Protein backbone atom coordinates (compact mmCIF):
# COMPACT_ATOMS: atom_id res chain seq x y z
CA UNK A 1 0.00 0.00 0.00
CA UNK A 2 2.82 2.36 0.98
CA UNK A 3 4.76 1.51 -2.19
CA UNK A 4 1.69 2.17 -4.36
CA UNK A 5 1.04 5.47 -2.61
CA UNK A 6 4.68 6.49 -3.05
CA UNK A 7 4.57 5.57 -6.74
CA UNK A 8 1.43 7.64 -7.28
CA UNK A 9 3.03 10.57 -5.46
CA UNK A 10 6.14 10.34 -7.64
CA UNK A 11 3.96 10.26 -10.75
CA UNK A 12 2.06 13.37 -9.61
CA UNK A 13 5.35 15.12 -8.89
CA UNK A 14 6.66 14.24 -12.35
CA UNK A 15 3.50 15.58 -13.97
CA UNK A 16 3.77 18.86 -12.07
CA UNK A 17 7.45 19.20 -12.97
CA UNK A 18 6.63 18.91 -16.66
CA UNK A 19 5.43 22.33 -17.95
CA UNK A 20 2.04 22.31 -19.62
CA UNK A 21 2.48 23.96 -23.06
CA UNK A 22 -1.24 24.35 -23.76
CA UNK A 23 -1.73 27.73 -21.98
CA UNK A 24 1.08 29.15 -24.11
CA UNK A 25 -0.39 27.65 -27.28
CA UNK A 26 -3.87 29.00 -26.55
CA UNK A 27 -2.45 32.43 -25.75
CA UNK A 28 -0.41 32.44 -28.98
CA UNK A 29 -3.47 31.43 -31.02
CA UNK A 30 -5.56 34.12 -29.34
CA UNK A 31 -3.01 36.80 -30.24
CA UNK A 32 -2.70 35.44 -33.80
CA UNK A 33 -6.46 35.58 -34.40
CA UNK A 34 -6.74 39.07 -32.92
CA UNK A 35 -4.08 40.21 -35.39
CA UNK A 36 -5.63 38.38 -38.32
CA UNK A 37 -9.00 40.05 -37.70
CA UNK A 38 -7.62 43.49 -36.90
CA UNK A 39 -9.50 46.12 -38.93
CA UNK A 40 -6.41 47.05 -40.97
CA UNK A 41 -5.91 43.41 -41.90
CA UNK A 42 -9.58 43.14 -42.88
CA UNK A 43 -9.24 46.17 -45.18
CA UNK A 44 -6.23 44.57 -46.89
CA UNK A 45 -8.11 41.26 -47.09
CA UNK A 46 -11.12 42.81 -48.81
CA UNK A 47 -9.01 44.98 -51.13
CA UNK A 48 -6.91 42.04 -52.30
CA UNK A 49 -10.08 39.99 -52.81
CA UNK A 50 -11.55 42.69 -55.07
CA UNK A 51 -8.32 42.93 -57.05
CA UNK A 52 -8.13 39.15 -57.49
CA UNK A 53 -11.81 38.98 -58.50
CA UNK A 54 -11.30 41.30 -61.47
CA UNK A 55 -7.86 39.96 -62.46
CA UNK A 56 -8.89 36.29 -62.14
CA UNK A 57 -5.58 34.51 -61.47
CA UNK A 58 -5.17 30.74 -61.06
CA UNK A 59 -8.03 29.81 -63.36
CA UNK A 60 -10.79 31.84 -61.73
CA UNK A 61 -11.31 34.41 -64.50
CA UNK A 62 -13.91 32.32 -66.30
CA UNK A 63 -16.42 32.39 -63.44
CA UNK A 64 -19.61 33.97 -64.86
CA UNK A 65 -20.69 35.33 -61.47
CA UNK A 66 -18.73 38.23 -59.99
CA UNK A 67 -20.17 37.59 -56.53
CA UNK A 68 -19.20 33.92 -56.69
CA UNK A 69 -15.68 34.84 -57.75
CA UNK A 70 -15.46 37.42 -54.94
CA UNK A 71 -16.58 34.77 -52.45
CA UNK A 72 -13.90 32.40 -53.73
CA UNK A 73 -11.15 34.97 -53.30
CA UNK A 74 -12.33 36.16 -49.92
CA UNK A 75 -12.13 32.56 -48.69
CA UNK A 76 -8.77 31.87 -50.37
CA UNK A 77 -7.08 35.06 -49.19
CA UNK A 78 -8.76 35.08 -45.78
CA UNK A 79 -7.82 31.49 -44.97
CA UNK A 80 -4.26 32.15 -46.12
CA UNK A 81 -3.97 35.24 -43.89
CA UNK A 82 -5.26 33.37 -40.84
CA UNK A 83 -2.91 30.45 -41.57
CA UNK A 84 0.11 32.74 -41.84
CA UNK A 85 -0.67 34.54 -38.57
CA UNK A 86 -1.19 31.25 -36.72
CA UNK A 87 2.04 29.78 -38.09
CA UNK A 88 3.93 32.94 -37.15
CA UNK A 89 2.62 32.78 -33.57
CA UNK A 90 3.54 29.09 -33.21
CA UNK A 91 6.92 29.74 -34.80
CA UNK A 92 7.67 32.49 -32.26
CA UNK A 93 6.51 30.23 -29.42
CA UNK A 94 8.31 26.97 -30.21
CA UNK A 95 11.45 28.38 -31.87
CA UNK A 96 11.99 31.27 -29.44
CA UNK A 97 15.46 30.02 -28.46
CA UNK A 98 16.72 30.01 -32.06
CA UNK A 99 18.17 33.03 -33.82
CA UNK A 100 15.81 35.48 -35.52
CA UNK A 101 17.26 34.58 -38.94
CA UNK A 102 16.46 30.87 -38.51
CA UNK A 103 12.95 31.70 -37.27
CA UNK A 104 12.33 33.91 -40.31
CA UNK A 105 13.57 31.25 -42.75
CA UNK A 106 11.49 28.51 -41.11
CA UNK A 107 8.41 30.75 -40.97
CA UNK A 108 8.61 31.77 -44.64
CA UNK A 109 9.26 28.21 -45.84
CA UNK A 110 6.52 26.55 -43.78
CA UNK A 111 4.02 29.34 -44.56
CA UNK A 112 4.67 29.09 -48.30
CA UNK A 113 4.10 25.33 -48.34
CA UNK A 114 1.04 25.54 -46.07
CA UNK A 115 -0.72 28.36 -47.95
CA UNK A 116 0.13 26.89 -51.36
CA UNK A 117 -1.31 23.53 -50.33
CA UNK A 118 -4.35 25.19 -48.76
CA UNK A 119 -5.17 27.25 -51.88
CA UNK A 120 -4.66 24.17 -54.09
CA UNK A 121 -7.03 22.13 -51.91
CA UNK A 122 -9.71 24.83 -51.85
CA UNK A 123 -9.57 25.44 -55.60
CA UNK A 124 -9.93 21.75 -56.45
CA UNK A 125 -12.13 20.27 -53.74
CA UNK A 126 -14.19 23.26 -52.56
CA UNK A 127 -14.40 25.65 -55.53
CA UNK A 128 -14.09 23.17 -58.42
CA UNK A 129 -15.42 25.66 -60.96
CA UNK A 130 -12.66 27.03 -63.20
CA UNK A 131 -12.19 27.39 -66.92
CA UNK A 132 -8.38 27.29 -66.90
CA UNK A 133 -6.05 24.59 -65.60
CA UNK A 134 -5.23 25.03 -61.91
CA UNK A 135 -1.58 25.45 -60.99
CA UNK A 136 0.12 22.61 -59.17
CA UNK A 137 0.67 22.65 -55.43
CA UNK A 138 4.36 23.39 -55.97
CA UNK A 139 3.64 26.33 -58.29
CA UNK A 140 1.15 27.81 -55.84
CA UNK A 141 3.68 27.39 -53.03
CA UNK A 142 6.26 29.23 -55.15
CA UNK A 143 3.85 32.15 -55.57
CA UNK A 144 3.19 32.10 -51.82
CA UNK A 145 6.93 32.08 -51.13
CA UNK A 146 7.41 35.17 -53.30
CA UNK A 147 4.48 37.05 -51.74
CA UNK A 148 5.36 36.22 -48.11
CA UNK A 149 9.04 37.06 -48.68
CA UNK A 150 8.09 40.40 -50.24
CA UNK A 151 5.74 41.28 -47.38
CA UNK A 152 8.38 40.34 -44.81
CA UNK A 153 11.01 42.49 -46.52
CA UNK A 154 8.61 45.45 -46.60
CA UNK A 155 7.86 45.02 -42.89
CA UNK A 156 11.58 44.97 -42.08
CA UNK A 157 12.11 48.19 -44.04
CA UNK A 158 9.06 50.12 -42.81
CA UNK A 159 8.67 50.83 -39.07
CA UNK A 160 4.87 50.49 -39.25
CA UNK A 161 3.38 47.16 -38.30
CA UNK A 162 -0.27 46.14 -37.96
CA UNK A 163 0.68 43.74 -35.17
CA UNK A 164 2.07 46.58 -33.09
CA UNK A 165 -1.11 48.65 -33.56
CA UNK A 166 -3.41 46.27 -31.67
CA UNK A 167 -4.42 48.09 -28.50
CA UNK A 168 -5.71 46.69 -25.25
CA UNK A 169 -8.89 48.54 -24.16
CA UNK A 170 -8.78 50.32 -20.85
CA UNK A 171 -5.02 50.11 -20.39
CA UNK A 172 -3.18 53.16 -19.18
CA UNK A 173 -1.19 54.88 -21.91
CA UNK A 174 1.70 55.22 -19.50
CA UNK A 175 1.83 51.50 -18.80
CA UNK A 176 0.69 49.85 -22.02
CA UNK A 177 1.53 51.38 -25.38
CA UNK A 178 0.13 50.06 -28.63
CA UNK A 179 2.07 52.47 -30.81
CA UNK A 180 4.04 51.09 -33.71
CA UNK A 181 7.40 49.66 -32.80
CA UNK A 182 10.13 52.24 -33.47
CA UNK A 183 13.10 51.06 -35.55
CA UNK A 184 15.54 51.88 -32.71
CA UNK A 185 14.62 53.28 -29.29
CA UNK A 186 16.81 55.66 -27.30
CA UNK A 187 17.49 52.91 -24.76
CA UNK A 188 18.64 50.55 -27.52
CA UNK A 189 20.98 53.23 -28.87
CA UNK A 190 22.33 53.96 -25.38
CA UNK A 191 23.24 50.29 -24.88
CA UNK A 192 24.36 49.69 -28.50
CA UNK A 193 21.65 47.08 -28.99
CA UNK A 194 21.53 46.18 -32.72
CA UNK A 195 18.61 47.56 -34.72
CA UNK A 196 15.75 45.07 -35.03
CA UNK A 197 16.59 43.23 -31.79
CA UNK A 198 13.59 43.27 -29.45
CA UNK A 199 13.95 44.41 -25.85
CA UNK A 200 11.94 41.80 -23.95
CA UNK A 201 12.40 42.78 -20.29
CA UNK A 202 13.79 45.53 -18.06
CA UNK A 203 14.55 44.78 -14.41
CA UNK A 204 15.71 47.25 -11.77
CA UNK A 205 18.33 46.24 -9.22
CA UNK A 206 19.34 49.08 -6.93
CA UNK A 207 20.85 51.89 -8.99
CA UNK A 208 21.22 49.62 -12.02
CA UNK A 209 18.84 48.15 -14.60
CA UNK A 210 19.21 44.93 -16.57
CA UNK A 211 17.88 45.09 -20.12
CA UNK A 212 17.18 41.66 -21.59
CA UNK A 213 16.84 40.99 -25.32
CA UNK A 214 16.36 37.78 -27.28
CA UNK A 215 20.14 37.60 -27.74
CA UNK A 216 21.85 39.17 -24.71
CA UNK A 217 21.49 40.95 -21.35
CA UNK A 218 22.74 44.51 -20.89
CA UNK A 219 23.38 46.22 -17.54
CA UNK A 220 23.66 49.97 -17.03
CA UNK A 221 23.46 52.52 -14.23
CA UNK A 222 20.21 54.49 -14.56
CA UNK A 223 16.78 54.84 -12.98
CA UNK A 224 14.13 52.29 -13.90
CA UNK A 225 11.62 55.01 -14.83
CA UNK A 226 14.16 56.64 -17.16
CA UNK A 227 14.88 53.31 -18.85
CA UNK A 228 11.16 52.72 -19.48
CA UNK A 229 10.78 56.28 -20.80
CA UNK A 230 13.61 55.69 -23.28
CA UNK A 231 11.72 52.73 -24.79
CA UNK A 232 9.87 55.36 -26.84
CA UNK A 233 6.49 53.65 -26.78
CA UNK A 234 7.55 50.05 -27.37
CA UNK A 235 4.56 47.73 -26.91
CA UNK A 236 4.90 46.61 -23.30
CA UNK A 237 3.59 46.63 -19.75
CA UNK A 238 5.04 47.62 -16.36
CA UNK A 239 3.83 44.91 -13.97
CA UNK A 240 6.03 45.69 -10.98
CA UNK A 241 7.78 48.77 -9.64
CA UNK A 242 11.02 47.22 -10.87
CA UNK A 243 9.95 45.16 -13.88
CA UNK A 244 8.78 46.03 -17.43
CA UNK A 245 7.91 43.28 -19.95
CA UNK A 246 7.32 43.38 -23.71
CA UNK A 247 3.71 42.38 -24.42
CA UNK A 248 4.75 39.59 -26.78
CA UNK A 249 6.83 38.03 -23.99
CA UNK A 250 3.76 37.58 -21.77
CA UNK A 251 1.86 34.29 -22.02
CA UNK A 252 -0.85 35.29 -19.55
CA UNK A 253 -1.44 36.08 -15.90
CA UNK A 254 -2.52 34.12 -12.82
CA UNK A 255 -4.93 36.21 -10.71
CA UNK A 256 -5.92 33.36 -8.38
CA UNK A 257 -2.43 32.75 -7.03
CA UNK A 258 -1.54 33.80 -3.47
CA UNK A 259 0.21 36.74 -5.11
CA UNK A 260 -0.93 37.42 -8.72
CA UNK A 261 1.80 37.17 -11.34
CA UNK A 262 2.35 37.22 -15.08
CA UNK A 263 3.79 34.18 -16.87
CA UNK A 264 6.48 34.84 -19.47
CA UNK A 265 7.26 32.77 -22.54
CA UNK A 266 10.52 31.57 -20.95
CA UNK A 267 8.55 29.91 -18.08
CA UNK A 268 9.55 32.62 -15.60
CA UNK A 269 7.04 34.62 -13.61
CA UNK A 270 6.91 38.21 -12.39
CA UNK A 271 4.71 39.17 -9.41
CA UNK A 272 2.28 42.02 -9.99
CA UNK A 273 2.47 45.04 -7.68
CA UNK A 274 -0.82 46.42 -6.37
CA UNK A 275 -0.02 49.71 -8.11
CA UNK A 276 -0.12 48.02 -11.52
CA UNK A 277 -2.77 45.36 -10.84
CA UNK A 278 -5.60 47.39 -12.41
CA UNK A 279 -3.60 47.92 -15.61
CA UNK A 280 -2.84 44.21 -15.86
CA UNK A 281 -6.53 43.37 -15.37
CA UNK A 282 -7.48 45.74 -18.19
CA UNK A 283 -4.72 44.62 -20.54
CA UNK A 284 -6.66 41.70 -22.02
CA UNK A 285 -4.12 39.08 -20.94
CA UNK A 286 -5.04 35.39 -20.96
CA UNK A 287 -6.12 34.21 -17.49
CA UNK A 288 -4.24 31.05 -16.45
CA UNK A 289 -5.01 28.46 -13.79
CA UNK A 290 -2.19 28.21 -11.20
CA UNK A 291 -2.46 24.41 -11.27
CA UNK A 292 -1.70 24.30 -14.99
CA UNK A 293 1.58 26.21 -14.92
CA UNK A 294 5.01 25.43 -13.56
CA UNK A 295 7.12 28.55 -13.31
CA UNK A 296 10.48 29.87 -12.23
CA UNK A 297 10.20 33.00 -10.08
CA UNK A 298 11.91 36.08 -11.53
CA UNK A 299 11.70 38.40 -8.51
Coordinates of C-alpha atoms in Angstrom, one line a residue:
X1 CA 0.0 0.0 0.0
X2 CA 2.8 2.4 1.0
X3 CA 4.8 1.5 -2.2
X4 CA 1.7 2.2 -4.4
X5 CA 1.0 5.5 -2.6
X6 CA 4.7 6.5 -3.0
X7 CA 4.6 5.6 -6.7
X8 CA 1.4 7.6 -7.3
X9 CA 3.0 10.6 -5.5
X10 CA 6.1 10.3 -7.6
X11 CA 4.0 10.3 -10.8
X12 CA 2.1 13.4 -9.6
X13 CA 5.3 15.1 -8.9
X14 CA 6.7 14.2 -12.4
X15 CA 3.5 15.6 -14.0
X16 CA 3.8 18.9 -12.1
X17 CA 7.4 19.2 -13.0
X18 CA 6.6 18.9 -16.7
X19 CA 5.4 22.3 -18.0
X20 CA 2.0 22.3 -19.6
X21 CA 2.5 24.0 -23.1
X22 CA -1.2 24.4 -23.8
X23 CA -1.7 27.7 -22.0
X24 CA 1.1 29.2 -24.1
X25 CA -0.4 27.6 -27.3
X26 CA -3.9 29.0 -26.5
X27 CA -2.4 32.4 -25.7
X28 CA -0.4 32.4 -29.0
X29 CA -3.5 31.4 -31.0
X30 CA -5.6 34.1 -29.3
X31 CA -3.0 36.8 -30.2
X32 CA -2.7 35.4 -33.8
X33 CA -6.5 35.6 -34.4
X34 CA -6.7 39.1 -32.9
X35 CA -4.1 40.2 -35.4
X36 CA -5.6 38.4 -38.3
X37 CA -9.0 40.0 -37.7
X38 CA -7.6 43.5 -36.9
X39 CA -9.5 46.1 -38.9
X40 CA -6.4 47.1 -41.0
X41 CA -5.9 43.4 -41.9
X42 CA -9.6 43.1 -42.9
X43 CA -9.2 46.2 -45.2
X44 CA -6.2 44.6 -46.9
X45 CA -8.1 41.3 -47.1
X46 CA -11.1 42.8 -48.8
X47 CA -9.0 45.0 -51.1
X48 CA -6.9 42.0 -52.3
X49 CA -10.1 40.0 -52.8
X50 CA -11.6 42.7 -55.1
X51 CA -8.3 42.9 -57.1
X52 CA -8.1 39.2 -57.5
X53 CA -11.8 39.0 -58.5
X54 CA -11.3 41.3 -61.5
X55 CA -7.9 40.0 -62.5
X56 CA -8.9 36.3 -62.1
X57 CA -5.6 34.5 -61.5
X58 CA -5.2 30.7 -61.1
X59 CA -8.0 29.8 -63.4
X60 CA -10.8 31.8 -61.7
X61 CA -11.3 34.4 -64.5
X62 CA -13.9 32.3 -66.3
X63 CA -16.4 32.4 -63.4
X64 CA -19.6 34.0 -64.9
X65 CA -20.7 35.3 -61.5
X66 CA -18.7 38.2 -60.0
X67 CA -20.2 37.6 -56.5
X68 CA -19.2 33.9 -56.7
X69 CA -15.7 34.8 -57.7
X70 CA -15.5 37.4 -54.9
X71 CA -16.6 34.8 -52.4
X72 CA -13.9 32.4 -53.7
X73 CA -11.2 35.0 -53.3
X74 CA -12.3 36.2 -49.9
X75 CA -12.1 32.6 -48.7
X76 CA -8.8 31.9 -50.4
X77 CA -7.1 35.1 -49.2
X78 CA -8.8 35.1 -45.8
X79 CA -7.8 31.5 -45.0
X80 CA -4.3 32.2 -46.1
X81 CA -4.0 35.2 -43.9
X82 CA -5.3 33.4 -40.8
X83 CA -2.9 30.5 -41.6
X84 CA 0.1 32.7 -41.8
X85 CA -0.7 34.5 -38.6
X86 CA -1.2 31.3 -36.7
X87 CA 2.0 29.8 -38.1
X88 CA 3.9 32.9 -37.1
X89 CA 2.6 32.8 -33.6
X90 CA 3.5 29.1 -33.2
X91 CA 6.9 29.7 -34.8
X92 CA 7.7 32.5 -32.3
X93 CA 6.5 30.2 -29.4
X94 CA 8.3 27.0 -30.2
X95 CA 11.5 28.4 -31.9
X96 CA 12.0 31.3 -29.4
X97 CA 15.5 30.0 -28.5
X98 CA 16.7 30.0 -32.1
X99 CA 18.2 33.0 -33.8
X100 CA 15.8 35.5 -35.5
X101 CA 17.3 34.6 -38.9
X102 CA 16.5 30.9 -38.5
X103 CA 13.0 31.7 -37.3
X104 CA 12.3 33.9 -40.3
X105 CA 13.6 31.3 -42.8
X106 CA 11.5 28.5 -41.1
X107 CA 8.4 30.7 -41.0
X108 CA 8.6 31.8 -44.6
X109 CA 9.3 28.2 -45.8
X110 CA 6.5 26.6 -43.8
X111 CA 4.0 29.3 -44.6
X112 CA 4.7 29.1 -48.3
X113 CA 4.1 25.3 -48.3
X114 CA 1.0 25.5 -46.1
X115 CA -0.7 28.4 -48.0
X116 CA 0.1 26.9 -51.4
X117 CA -1.3 23.5 -50.3
X118 CA -4.4 25.2 -48.8
X119 CA -5.2 27.2 -51.9
X120 CA -4.7 24.2 -54.1
X121 CA -7.0 22.1 -51.9
X122 CA -9.7 24.8 -51.8
X123 CA -9.6 25.4 -55.6
X124 CA -9.9 21.8 -56.5
X125 CA -12.1 20.3 -53.7
X126 CA -14.2 23.3 -52.6
X127 CA -14.4 25.6 -55.5
X128 CA -14.1 23.2 -58.4
X129 CA -15.4 25.7 -61.0
X130 CA -12.7 27.0 -63.2
X131 CA -12.2 27.4 -66.9
X132 CA -8.4 27.3 -66.9
X133 CA -6.0 24.6 -65.6
X134 CA -5.2 25.0 -61.9
X135 CA -1.6 25.5 -61.0
X136 CA 0.1 22.6 -59.2
X137 CA 0.7 22.6 -55.4
X138 CA 4.4 23.4 -56.0
X139 CA 3.6 26.3 -58.3
X140 CA 1.2 27.8 -55.8
X141 CA 3.7 27.4 -53.0
X142 CA 6.3 29.2 -55.1
X143 CA 3.9 32.1 -55.6
X144 CA 3.2 32.1 -51.8
X145 CA 6.9 32.1 -51.1
X146 CA 7.4 35.2 -53.3
X147 CA 4.5 37.0 -51.7
X148 CA 5.4 36.2 -48.1
X149 CA 9.0 37.1 -48.7
X150 CA 8.1 40.4 -50.2
X151 CA 5.7 41.3 -47.4
X152 CA 8.4 40.3 -44.8
X153 CA 11.0 42.5 -46.5
X154 CA 8.6 45.5 -46.6
X155 CA 7.9 45.0 -42.9
X156 CA 11.6 45.0 -42.1
X157 CA 12.1 48.2 -44.0
X158 CA 9.1 50.1 -42.8
X159 CA 8.7 50.8 -39.1
X160 CA 4.9 50.5 -39.2
X161 CA 3.4 47.2 -38.3
X162 CA -0.3 46.1 -38.0
X163 CA 0.7 43.7 -35.2
X164 CA 2.1 46.6 -33.1
X165 CA -1.1 48.7 -33.6
X166 CA -3.4 46.3 -31.7
X167 CA -4.4 48.1 -28.5
X168 CA -5.7 46.7 -25.2
X169 CA -8.9 48.5 -24.2
X170 CA -8.8 50.3 -20.9
X171 CA -5.0 50.1 -20.4
X172 CA -3.2 53.2 -19.2
X173 CA -1.2 54.9 -21.9
X174 CA 1.7 55.2 -19.5
X175 CA 1.8 51.5 -18.8
X176 CA 0.7 49.9 -22.0
X177 CA 1.5 51.4 -25.4
X178 CA 0.1 50.1 -28.6
X179 CA 2.1 52.5 -30.8
X180 CA 4.0 51.1 -33.7
X181 CA 7.4 49.7 -32.8
X182 CA 10.1 52.2 -33.5
X183 CA 13.1 51.1 -35.5
X184 CA 15.5 51.9 -32.7
X185 CA 14.6 53.3 -29.3
X186 CA 16.8 55.7 -27.3
X187 CA 17.5 52.9 -24.8
X188 CA 18.6 50.6 -27.5
X189 CA 21.0 53.2 -28.9
X190 CA 22.3 54.0 -25.4
X191 CA 23.2 50.3 -24.9
X192 CA 24.4 49.7 -28.5
X193 CA 21.6 47.1 -29.0
X194 CA 21.5 46.2 -32.7
X195 CA 18.6 47.6 -34.7
X196 CA 15.7 45.1 -35.0
X197 CA 16.6 43.2 -31.8
X198 CA 13.6 43.3 -29.5
X199 CA 13.9 44.4 -25.8
X200 CA 11.9 41.8 -24.0
X201 CA 12.4 42.8 -20.3
X202 CA 13.8 45.5 -18.1
X203 CA 14.5 44.8 -14.4
X204 CA 15.7 47.3 -11.8
X205 CA 18.3 46.2 -9.2
X206 CA 19.3 49.1 -6.9
X207 CA 20.8 51.9 -9.0
X208 CA 21.2 49.6 -12.0
X209 CA 18.8 48.2 -14.6
X210 CA 19.2 44.9 -16.6
X211 CA 17.9 45.1 -20.1
X212 CA 17.2 41.7 -21.6
X213 CA 16.8 41.0 -25.3
X214 CA 16.4 37.8 -27.3
X215 CA 20.1 37.6 -27.7
X216 CA 21.8 39.2 -24.7
X217 CA 21.5 40.9 -21.4
X218 CA 22.7 44.5 -20.9
X219 CA 23.4 46.2 -17.5
X220 CA 23.7 50.0 -17.0
X221 CA 23.5 52.5 -14.2
X222 CA 20.2 54.5 -14.6
X223 CA 16.8 54.8 -13.0
X224 CA 14.1 52.3 -13.9
X225 CA 11.6 55.0 -14.8
X226 CA 14.2 56.6 -17.2
X227 CA 14.9 53.3 -18.9
X228 CA 11.2 52.7 -19.5
X229 CA 10.8 56.3 -20.8
X230 CA 13.6 55.7 -23.3
X231 CA 11.7 52.7 -24.8
X232 CA 9.9 55.4 -26.8
X233 CA 6.5 53.7 -26.8
X234 CA 7.5 50.0 -27.4
X235 CA 4.6 47.7 -26.9
X236 CA 4.9 46.6 -23.3
X237 CA 3.6 46.6 -19.7
X238 CA 5.0 47.6 -16.4
X239 CA 3.8 44.9 -14.0
X240 CA 6.0 45.7 -11.0
X241 CA 7.8 48.8 -9.6
X242 CA 11.0 47.2 -10.9
X243 CA 10.0 45.2 -13.9
X244 CA 8.8 46.0 -17.4
X245 CA 7.9 43.3 -19.9
X246 CA 7.3 43.4 -23.7
X247 CA 3.7 42.4 -24.4
X248 CA 4.7 39.6 -26.8
X249 CA 6.8 38.0 -24.0
X250 CA 3.8 37.6 -21.8
X251 CA 1.9 34.3 -22.0
X252 CA -0.9 35.3 -19.6
X253 CA -1.4 36.1 -15.9
X254 CA -2.5 34.1 -12.8
X255 CA -4.9 36.2 -10.7
X256 CA -5.9 33.4 -8.4
X257 CA -2.4 32.7 -7.0
X258 CA -1.5 33.8 -3.5
X259 CA 0.2 36.7 -5.1
X260 CA -0.9 37.4 -8.7
X261 CA 1.8 37.2 -11.3
X262 CA 2.4 37.2 -15.1
X263 CA 3.8 34.2 -16.9
X264 CA 6.5 34.8 -19.5
X265 CA 7.3 32.8 -22.5
X266 CA 10.5 31.6 -20.9
X267 CA 8.5 29.9 -18.1
X268 CA 9.6 32.6 -15.6
X269 CA 7.0 34.6 -13.6
X270 CA 6.9 38.2 -12.4
X271 CA 4.7 39.2 -9.4
X272 CA 2.3 42.0 -10.0
X273 CA 2.5 45.0 -7.7
X274 CA -0.8 46.4 -6.4
X275 CA 0.0 49.7 -8.1
X276 CA -0.1 48.0 -11.5
X277 CA -2.8 45.4 -10.8
X278 CA -5.6 47.4 -12.4
X279 CA -3.6 47.9 -15.6
X280 CA -2.8 44.2 -15.9
X281 CA -6.5 43.4 -15.4
X282 CA -7.5 45.7 -18.2
X283 CA -4.7 44.6 -20.5
X284 CA -6.7 41.7 -22.0
X285 CA -4.1 39.1 -20.9
X286 CA -5.0 35.4 -21.0
X287 CA -6.1 34.2 -17.5
X288 CA -4.2 31.1 -16.5
X289 CA -5.0 28.5 -13.8
X290 CA -2.2 28.2 -11.2
X291 CA -2.5 24.4 -11.3
X292 CA -1.7 24.3 -15.0
X293 CA 1.6 26.2 -14.9
X294 CA 5.0 25.4 -13.6
X295 CA 7.1 28.5 -13.3
X296 CA 10.5 29.9 -12.2
X297 CA 10.2 33.0 -10.1
X298 CA 11.9 36.1 -11.5
X299 CA 11.7 38.4 -8.5

